Amino acid sequence: MTTTLDRPGHSVRDHMTPSRYRISRTRQDTRDTFTVVLEPVDGPMLHYKAGQFTMLDAFGVGEVPISISGDPTRPGPLEHTIRDVGAVTHALIAAPRGAVLGVRGPYGTSWDVADGEGGDVVVVAGGIGLAPLRPALMEIVAHRERYGRVVLLYGARTPEDILFGDELRSWARDRGVVVEVTVDNGQHAWRGKVGLVTNLVPRAGFDPHATLALVCGPEVMMRSAAQALVARGVPGDRVRLSLERSMKCGVGLCGHCQIRELFACVDGPVLGYDRLAPLLSIREL
Ligand SMILES: Cc1cc2nc3c(=O)[nH]c(=O)nc-3n(C[C@H](O)[C@H](O)[C@H](O)COP(=O)(O)OP(=O)(O)OC[C@H]3O[C@@H](n4cnc5c(N)ncnc54)[C@H](O)[C@@H]3O)c2cc1C
Ligand code: FES
């Protein structure tokens, strides 16, 4: 494990002191999920890689890790797509326009989508897991000609929970991305697929021996998706998962995110299935 503090010229204080960002806009994506757009109060826009996260501080309430969900190819306001599940996420999505939040980061490993150039890319997302994958998809569609088949398999709870619907349609229509959406519960005139997203893997059109697979969602879904991808013939080290563990420091100091020898905040969150497979059955510590 290498901590983020090993970067030359950075002290603990540098890493633990948040920068001040102002909310320029909050967009409601679904009934419980919102995208918060932030601009630095002072200082430059943040550069980041697809898959990295920040520690977002709702001052006085608490600090949580949230993946950056914006476009890494076009530095601009910082986007985070947040599901309202508890005290801190609620404070973040409910803060008014103009409110100031703390931001530390970007932290962690990235999807490294360029490793998929020259071959096919399969993205498997479950629920809010599409948010950490959105920057990877944006990077791929920005350089679409560098990739073969690009397939997005996305599972949501209900049709109302589908995130980024306009983008999914435009990637399919204009950028040659095969988008397959399935829902757990398909009432309300839904004419699409119903069932687990992992059920879409066996029939998806990609060459398993020349594929990079990116997976994010609930841990049980990631485990099944990774198993299905490996069963299709995708090598374990070409299947990447984004690991969610509760975090406190985000920089490899507190041990809160530790699973055996791995610290999810600095060794992850994006890790190869070859390294994660033995650890995925271990419950959060
Ligand atoms: C690297 C990383 C990236 C993340 N990216 C996003 C993101 O892009 N969007 C987003 O909405 N959330 C993301 N999360 C999850 C987010 O950090 C948690 O939802 C948040 O910490 C909950 O805090 P809370 O105070 O609002 O709720 P709490 O009261 O702390 O928790 C409410 C519920 O959420 C569950 N929960 C708490 N933390 C986590 C966690 N880390 N993973 C899964 N379940 C959790 C709890 O078990 C509980 O059931 C990410 C987590 C990590 C580690
Ligand atoms: S969150 Fe503190 S070590 Fe990972």
Coordinates of C-alpha atoms and ligand atoms in Angstrom, one line a residue, residues 33 51 53 63-69 80-90 128 131-132 242-247 264 269 284, ligand 1:
T33 CA -30.5 11.1 -6.6
G51 CA -13.1 6.6 -11.4
F53 CA -13.5 10.2 -5.8
E63 CA -17.6 14.2 5.3
V64 CA -18.2 11.3 2.9
P65 CA -16.5 9.8 -0.2
I66 CA -18.3 10.5 -3.5
S67 CA -17.1 9.6 -7.0
I68 CA -16.7 12.4 -9.5
S69 CA -19.4 12.0 -12.1
H80 CA -21.0 14.6 -8.1
T81 CA -24.1 12.4 -8.4
I82 CA -25.3 11.6 -4.9
R83 CA -28.0 9.3 -3.7
D84 CA -29.8 10.6 -0.6
V85 CA -29.3 7.8 1.9
G86 CA -28.3 9.4 5.2
A87 CA -27.4 12.5 7.1
V88 CA -24.4 13.7 5.1
T89 CA -25.7 12.8 1.6
H90 CA -28.9 14.5 2.5
I128 CA -26.1 4.6 -8.5
A131 CA -22.4 7.6 -11.6
P132 CA -18.8 6.6 -11.1
S242 CA -15.0 0.0 -8.0
L243 CA -15.0 -1.0 -4.3
E244 CA -17.2 0.9 -1.9
R245 CA -16.1 0.8 1.7
S246 CA -16.8 3.4 4.4
M247 CA -14.0 5.8 4.6
A264 CA -9.8 0.8 -0.6
P269 CA -11.4 2.2 -5.4
E284 CA -17.3 -4.6 5.6
Ligands
LIG1 C1 -15.1 5.4 -3.2 C2 -16.5 5.7 -3.0 C3 -17.3 6.3 -3.9 C4 -18.6 6.6 -3.7 N1 -19.3 7.2 -4.7 C5 -20.6 7.5 -4.5 C6 -21.3 8.2 -5.4 O1 -20.8 8.6 -6.5 N2 -22.6 8.6 -5.2 C7 -23.2 8.2 -4.0 O2 -24.4 8.5 -3.8 N3 -22.6 7.5 -3.0 C8 -21.3 7.2 -3.2 N4 -20.6 6.5 -2.3 C9 -21.3 6.1 -1.0 C10 -21.4 7.2 -0.1 O3 -20.1 7.5 0.4 C11 -22.3 6.8 1.1 O4 -23.6 6.7 0.6 C12 -22.2 7.9 2.2 O5 -21.0 7.8 2.9 C13 -23.4 7.7 3.2 O6 -23.3 8.7 4.2 P1 -24.5 9.3 5.0 O7 -24.1 10.0 6.2 O8 -25.4 10.1 4.0 O9 -25.4 8.0 5.3 P2 -25.1 6.9 6.5 O10 -26.0 7.2 7.6 O11 -23.6 6.9 6.8 O12 -25.5 5.6 5.7 C14 -26.8 5.4 5.2 C15 -26.8 4.1 4.5 O13 -25.9 4.0 3.5 C16 -25.0 2.9 3.7 N5 -23.6 3.3 3.4 C17 -22.8 4.2 4.1 N6 -21.6 4.3 3.5 C18 -21.6 3.4 2.4 C19 -20.7 3.1 1.5 N7 -19.5 3.6 1.4 N8 -21.0 2.2 0.5 C20 -22.3 1.7 0.5 N9 -23.2 1.9 1.4 C21 -22.9 2.8 2.4 C22 -25.1 2.6 5.2 O14 -24.8 1.2 5.5 C23 -26.5 2.9 5.5 O15 -27.4 1.9 5.1 C24 -19.2 6.2 -2.5 C25 -18.5 5.5 -1.5 C26 -17.1 5.3 -1.7 C27 -16.3 4.5 -0.7

